[in-house]
Amino acid sequence: TVTVIGSINMDTTLRLTKMPKPGETMHAHEIFHAGGGKGANQAVAAKRSGARTSFIGGVGTDSEGQQLLDLLTKENIDTSGIAEIEGAATGQAMIMVDAAGENSILIHAGANNAFHEQEVRKNKELITNSDFIIAQFESSLDATILAFSIAKNAGKTTILNPAPARETIPTELLEKTDIIIPNETETEIITGIRVTDHDSLVAAAEKMHELGIGTVIITLGSAGAFYHTEKEHGIVPAFKVDAVDTTAAGDTFIGALSSTLLPDLGNLKEAILYGNLASSIAVQSYGAQPSIPYREALEQSAVI
Ligand code: ADP
């Protein structure tokens, strides 16, 4: 069982040939709306890849909030931990994707920042009944820290996706983090080390171990993912695919990995391979949640 605590947004994706410059007006040739937010995306990925999943977060009392609740309910995700917060607007993201598949994202966090410790306390059982608790930095930090302490007190495994990046991560959160999963940019911001080769990856991972985290997984885009624990390290290469939109690649990776990882982390490499596979499917279609694959698609692929 996986519980994700974090952000939930209504995404508006606009497809354009190239990104507008400041002061420039441009036309988008396609627009669509879908569920998003790193937290909700990770929950959808965990559920679609096969885990029992619950989500803890906040939406507004507006129509977007209701639509997002309906979307997660349709996925059979436990939404009892979602607070409907009076006076807060549901989080929204505007995502621009250019012809090369690069994206630029603008977020209004709204209810994601209006969700605090008291809502976490109400959902203690969701946390203590889960094997893995996953959090990001797109919602209130106090809520995340409390969720991780409840998880650790109950002997559960915590996974931190430090995105969007923060230069300093509070010690109280680091000491409660078992697994950290940053991408290359986040790794550089946390450690000050630009990861360009094997040695720099090892150095960055060691720096994160020094912060108190036992397992480090650095996602490397089309190069796959690097893992580093006390016992072993290496790269699990990505699948070679034609990427059209990398939105939610990292979220899909994390959700899929957590859905198959054993609580003792004994199958770490296999779980990373599963994460690589799920995200390689996600980057081949547009949008965040619409592109996240279901277990059947993962099973049909010959490699697993
Ligand atoms: P984020 O989306 O958080 O920036 P990454 O870009 O590192 O994260 O991607 C996360 C994972 O998605 C990678 O570890 C890899 O498995 C997969 N992935 C990303 N881009 C590609 C790509 N172009 N081809 C194949 N797999 C990809």
Coordinates of N, CA, C and O in Angstrom, one line a residue, residues 57-150:
G57 N -4.2 15.4 0.7 CA -3.9 16.7 0.1 C -5.1 17.6 0.2 O -6.0 17.3 0.9
G58 N -5.0 18.8 -0.4 CA -6.1 19.8 -0.3 C -6.6 20.3 -1.7 O -5.8 20.5 -2.5
V59 N -7.9 20.5 -1.8 CA -8.5 21.1 -3.0 C -9.4 22.3 -2.4 O -9.7 22.3 -1.2
G60 N -9.8 23.1 -3.3 CA -10.8 24.2 -2.9 C -12.2 23.6 -3.0 O -12.4 22.5 -3.4
T61 N -13.2 24.5 -2.6 CA -14.6 24.0 -2.7 C -15.2 24.4 -4.1 O -16.4 24.6 -4.2
D62 N -14.3 24.6 -5.1 CA -14.8 25.0 -6.4 C -15.0 23.8 -7.4 O -14.8 22.7 -7.0
S63 N -15.4 24.1 -8.6 CA -15.7 23.0 -9.5 C -14.5 22.2 -9.9 O -14.5 21.0 -10.1
E64 N -13.3 22.9 -10.0 CA -12.1 22.2 -10.3 C -11.8 21.1 -9.2 O -11.4 20.0 -9.5
G65 N -12.0 21.5 -8.0 CA -11.7 20.6 -6.9 C -12.6 19.4 -7.0 O -12.1 18.2 -6.8
Q66 N -13.9 19.6 -7.3 CA -14.8 18.4 -7.4 C -14.4 17.5 -8.6 O -14.4 16.3 -8.5
Q67 N -14.0 18.2 -9.7 CA -13.5 17.4 -10.8 C -12.3 16.5 -10.5 O -12.2 15.4 -10.9
L68 N -11.4 17.1 -9.7 CA -10.2 16.4 -9.4 C -10.5 15.2 -8.4 O -10.0 14.1 -8.6
L69 N -11.4 15.4 -7.5 CA -11.8 14.4 -6.6 C -12.5 13.2 -7.4 O -12.2 12.1 -7.2
D70 N -13.3 13.6 -8.4 CA -14.0 12.6 -9.2 C -12.9 11.8 -10.0 O -13.1 10.6 -10.1
L71 N -11.9 12.5 -10.5 CA -10.9 11.8 -11.3 C -10.2 10.7 -10.4 O -10.0 9.6 -10.9
L72 N -9.8 11.1 -9.2 CA -9.0 10.1 -8.4 C -10.0 9.0 -7.9 O -9.6 7.9 -7.8
T73 N -11.2 9.3 -7.7 CA -12.2 8.3 -7.3 C -12.4 7.3 -8.4 O -12.4 6.1 -8.1
K74 N -12.4 7.8 -9.6 CA -12.5 6.9 -10.8 C -11.4 6.0 -10.9 O -11.4 4.9 -11.4
E75 N -10.2 6.4 -10.4 CA -9.0 5.6 -10.5 C -9.0 4.6 -9.4 O -8.0 3.8 -9.2
N76 N -10.0 4.6 -8.5 CA -10.0 3.8 -7.3 C -8.9 4.1 -6.3 O -8.4 3.2 -5.6
I77 N -8.6 5.4 -6.3 CA -7.6 5.8 -5.2 C -8.5 6.3 -4.0 O -9.5 6.9 -4.2
D78 N -8.0 5.9 -2.8 CA -8.7 6.4 -1.6 C -8.5 7.9 -1.4 O -7.4 8.4 -1.2
T79 N -9.7 8.6 -1.5 CA -9.6 10.1 -1.5 C -10.1 10.6 -0.1 O -10.3 11.8 0.0
S80 N -10.2 9.7 0.9 CA -10.7 10.2 2.2 C -9.7 11.2 2.8 O -10.2 11.9 3.7
G81 N -8.5 11.2 2.4 CA -7.5 12.1 3.0 C -7.5 13.4 2.3 O -6.6 14.3 2.6
I82 N -8.4 13.7 1.4 CA -8.3 15.0 0.7 C -9.3 16.0 1.4 O -10.5 15.7 1.5
A83 N -8.7 17.1 1.8 CA -9.5 18.1 2.5 C -10.1 19.1 1.5 O -9.3 19.5 0.5
E84 N -11.3 19.4 1.6 CA -11.9 20.5 0.8 C -11.9 21.8 1.6 O -12.6 21.9 2.5
I85 N -11.0 22.7 1.2 CA -10.7 23.8 2.0 C -11.5 25.1 1.6 O -11.3 25.5 0.5
E86 N -12.3 25.6 2.5 CA -13.1 26.8 2.3 C -12.2 28.0 1.9 O -11.2 28.2 2.6
G87 N -12.6 28.7 0.9 CA -11.9 29.9 0.7 C -10.6 29.8 -0.1 O -9.9 30.8 -0.4
A88 N -10.2 28.6 -0.3 CA -8.9 28.4 -1.1 C -9.3 27.9 -2.5 O -10.3 27.2 -2.7
A89 N -8.5 28.4 -3.5 CA -8.7 27.9 -4.9 C -8.0 26.6 -5.1 O -6.9 26.5 -4.7
T90 N -8.6 25.7 -5.9 CA -7.9 24.5 -6.3 C -6.7 24.8 -7.0 O -6.7 25.8 -7.9
G91 N -5.6 24.1 -6.8 CA -4.3 24.4 -7.5 C -4.5 24.2 -9.0 O -5.3 23.4 -9.5
Q92 N -3.8 25.1 -9.8 CA -3.9 25.0 -11.2 C -2.5 25.1 -11.8 O -1.6 25.8 -11.3
A93 N -2.2 24.5 -12.9 CA -1.0 24.6 -13.7 C -1.2 24.9 -15.1 O -2.2 24.3 -15.7
M94 N -0.5 25.8 -15.7 CA -0.5 26.0 -17.1 C 0.7 25.5 -17.7 O 1.8 25.9 -17.3
I95 N 0.6 24.5 -18.6 CA 1.8 23.8 -19.1 C 1.9 24.1 -20.6 O 1.0 23.8 -21.4
M96 N 3.0 24.6 -21.0 CA 3.3 24.9 -22.4 C 4.3 23.8 -22.9 O 5.3 23.6 -22.3
V97 N 3.9 23.1 -24.0 CA 4.8 22.1 -24.6 C 5.1 22.5 -26.0 O 4.3 22.8 -26.8
D98 N 6.4 22.6 -26.3 CA 6.8 23.0 -27.6 C 7.0 21.8 -28.6 O 6.9 20.7 -28.1
A99 N 7.4 22.1 -29.8 CA 7.4 21.0 -30.8 C 8.5 20.0 -30.5 O 8.4 18.8 -30.9
A100 N 9.5 20.4 -29.7 CA 10.6 19.5 -29.4 C 10.2 18.6 -28.1 O 11.0 17.8 -27.7
G101 N 9.0 18.9 -27.5 CA 8.6 18.2 -26.3 C 9.1 18.8 -25.0 O 8.9 18.2 -24.0
E102 N 9.8 19.9 -25.1 CA 10.2 20.6 -23.9 C 9.0 21.3 -23.3 O 8.1 21.7 -24.0
N103 N 9.0 21.4 -21.9 CA 7.8 22.1 -21.3 C 8.2 23.3 -20.4 O 9.4 23.3 -19.9
S104 N 7.3 24.2 -20.3 CA 7.4 25.3 -19.3 C 6.2 25.3 -18.5 O 5.1 25.2 -19.1
I105 N 6.3 25.4 -17.2 CA 5.1 25.3 -16.4 C 4.9 26.4 -15.4 O 5.9 26.9 -14.8
L106 N 3.7 26.9 -15.3 CA 3.3 28.0 -14.4 C 2.3 27.4 -13.4 O 1.3 26.9 -13.8
I107 N 2.5 27.6 -12.1 CA 1.6 26.9 -11.1 C 1.0 28.0 -10.2 O 1.7 28.8 -9.7
H108 N -0.3 27.8 -9.9 CA -0.9 28.6 -8.8 C -1.3 27.5 -7.8 O -2.1 26.7 -8.0
A109 N -0.5 27.5 -6.6 CA -0.6 26.4 -5.7 C -2.0 26.4 -4.9 O -2.5 25.3 -4.7
G110 N -2.5 27.5 -4.6 CA -3.8 27.6 -4.0 C -4.0 26.7 -2.8 O -3.2 26.7 -1.8
A111 N -5.0 25.8 -2.9 CA -5.3 24.9 -1.7 C -4.1 24.0 -1.3 O -4.1 23.5 -0.2
N112 N -3.2 23.7 -2.2 CA -2.0 22.9 -1.9 C -1.2 23.5 -0.7 O -0.6 22.8 0.0
N113 N -1.3 24.8 -0.6 CA -0.5 25.5 0.5 C -1.4 25.8 1.7 O -0.9 26.4 2.7
A114 N -2.7 25.5 1.6 CA -3.6 25.8 2.6 C -4.0 24.5 3.4 O -4.9 24.5 4.2
F115 N -3.2 23.5 3.2 CA -3.4 22.2 3.8 C -2.3 22.0 4.8 O -1.1 22.0 4.4
H116 N -2.6 21.8 6.1 CA -1.6 21.8 7.1 C -1.6 20.6 8.0 O -2.4 19.6 7.8
E117 N -0.9 20.7 9.2 CA -0.8 19.6 10.1 C -2.1 19.0 10.5 O -2.2 17.8 10.7
Q118 N -3.1 19.8 10.8 CA -4.3 19.3 11.3 C -5.0 18.3 10.4 O -5.5 17.3 10.8
E119 N -4.8 18.5 9.1 CA -5.4 17.6 8.1 C -4.6 16.3 8.1 O -5.2 15.2 7.9
V120 N -3.3 16.4 8.3 CA -2.5 15.2 8.4 C -2.9 14.4 9.6 O -3.0 13.1 9.5
R121 N -3.0 15.1 10.7 CA -3.4 14.3 12.0 C -4.7 13.6 11.8 O -4.8 12.5 12.3
K122 N -5.7 14.1 11.0 CA -6.9 13.5 10.8 C -6.8 12.2 10.0 O -7.6 11.3 10.0
N123 N -5.6 12.1 9.3 CA -5.4 10.9 8.4 C -4.3 10.0 8.8 O -3.7 9.4 7.9
K124 N -4.0 10.0 10.1 CA -2.9 9.2 10.6 C -3.0 7.8 10.2 O -2.0 7.2 9.8
E125 N -4.2 7.2 10.2 CA -4.4 5.8 9.9 C -4.0 5.5 8.4 O -3.5 4.4 8.2
L126 N -4.3 6.4 7.5 CA -3.9 6.1 6.1 C -2.4 5.9 6.1 O -1.9 5.1 5.3
I127 N -1.7 6.7 6.8 CA -0.2 6.6 6.8 C 0.3 5.4 7.5 O 1.1 4.6 7.0
T128 N -0.3 5.1 8.7 CA 0.3 3.9 9.4 C -0.2 2.6 8.8 O 0.4 1.6 9.1
N129 N -1.2 2.6 7.9 CA -1.6 1.4 7.2 C -0.9 1.2 5.9 O -1.2 0.3 5.1
S130 N 0.1 2.1 5.6 CA 0.8 2.0 4.3 C 2.2 1.5 4.4 O 2.8 1.6 5.5
D131 N 2.8 0.9 3.4 CA 4.2 0.5 3.4 C 5.1 1.7 3.0 O 6.1 1.8 3.6
F132 N 4.6 2.5 2.1 CA 5.4 3.6 1.6 C 4.6 4.9 1.7 O 3.5 4.9 1.3
I133 N 5.3 6.0 2.1 CA 4.7 7.3 2.2 C 5.6 8.2 1.3 O 6.8 8.3 1.5
I134 N 5.0 8.8 0.3 CA 5.7 9.6 -0.7 C 5.3 11.1 -0.6 O 4.1 11.4 -0.5
A135 N 6.3 12.0 -0.6 CA 6.0 13.4 -0.6 C 6.9 14.1 -1.6 O 8.0 13.6 -2.0
Q136 N 6.5 15.4 -1.9 CA 7.3 16.3 -2.8 C 7.3 17.6 -2.1 O 6.9 17.8 -1.0
F137 N 7.8 18.6 -2.8 CA 7.8 20.0 -2.3 C 6.8 20.9 -3.0 O 7.1 22.1 -3.1
E138 N 5.7 20.4 -3.4 CA 4.7 21.3 -4.1 C 3.5 21.6 -3.1 O 2.6 22.2 -3.6
S139 N 3.7 21.2 -1.8 CA 2.6 21.6 -0.9 C 3.2 21.9 0.4 O 4.5 21.9 0.6
S140 N 2.4 22.2 1.5 CA 3.0 22.7 2.7 C 4.0 21.8 3.4 O 3.7 20.6 3.5
L141 N 5.1 22.3 3.7 CA 6.2 21.6 4.3 C 5.9 21.0 5.7 O 6.2 19.9 6.0
D142 N 5.1 21.8 6.5 CA 4.8 21.3 7.9 C 4.0 20.0 7.8 O 4.2 19.1 8.6
A143 N 3.1 20.0 6.8 CA 2.2 18.8 6.7 C 3.1 17.6 6.3 O 2.9 16.5 6.8
T144 N 4.1 17.8 5.4 CA 5.0 16.7 4.9 C 5.8 16.2 6.1 O 6.0 15.0 6.3
I145 N 6.4 17.1 6.9 CA 7.2 16.7 8.0 C 6.4 15.9 9.0 O 6.9 14.8 9.4
L146 N 5.2 16.3 9.3 CA 4.4 15.6 10.2 C 4.1 14.2 9.7 O 4.1 13.2 10.4
A147 N 3.7 14.1 8.4 CA 3.4 12.8 7.8 C 4.6 11.9 7.8 O 4.4 10.7 8.2
F148 N 5.8 12.4 7.6 CA 7.0 11.5 7.6 C 7.2 11.1 9.1 O 7.7 10.0 9.3
S149 N 7.0 12.0 10.1 CA 7.3 11.5 11.4 C 6.3 10.4 11.9 O 6.6 9.5 12.5
I150 N 5.0 10.6 11.5 CA 4.0 9.6 11.8 C 4.5 8.2 11.1 O 4.4 7.2 11.7

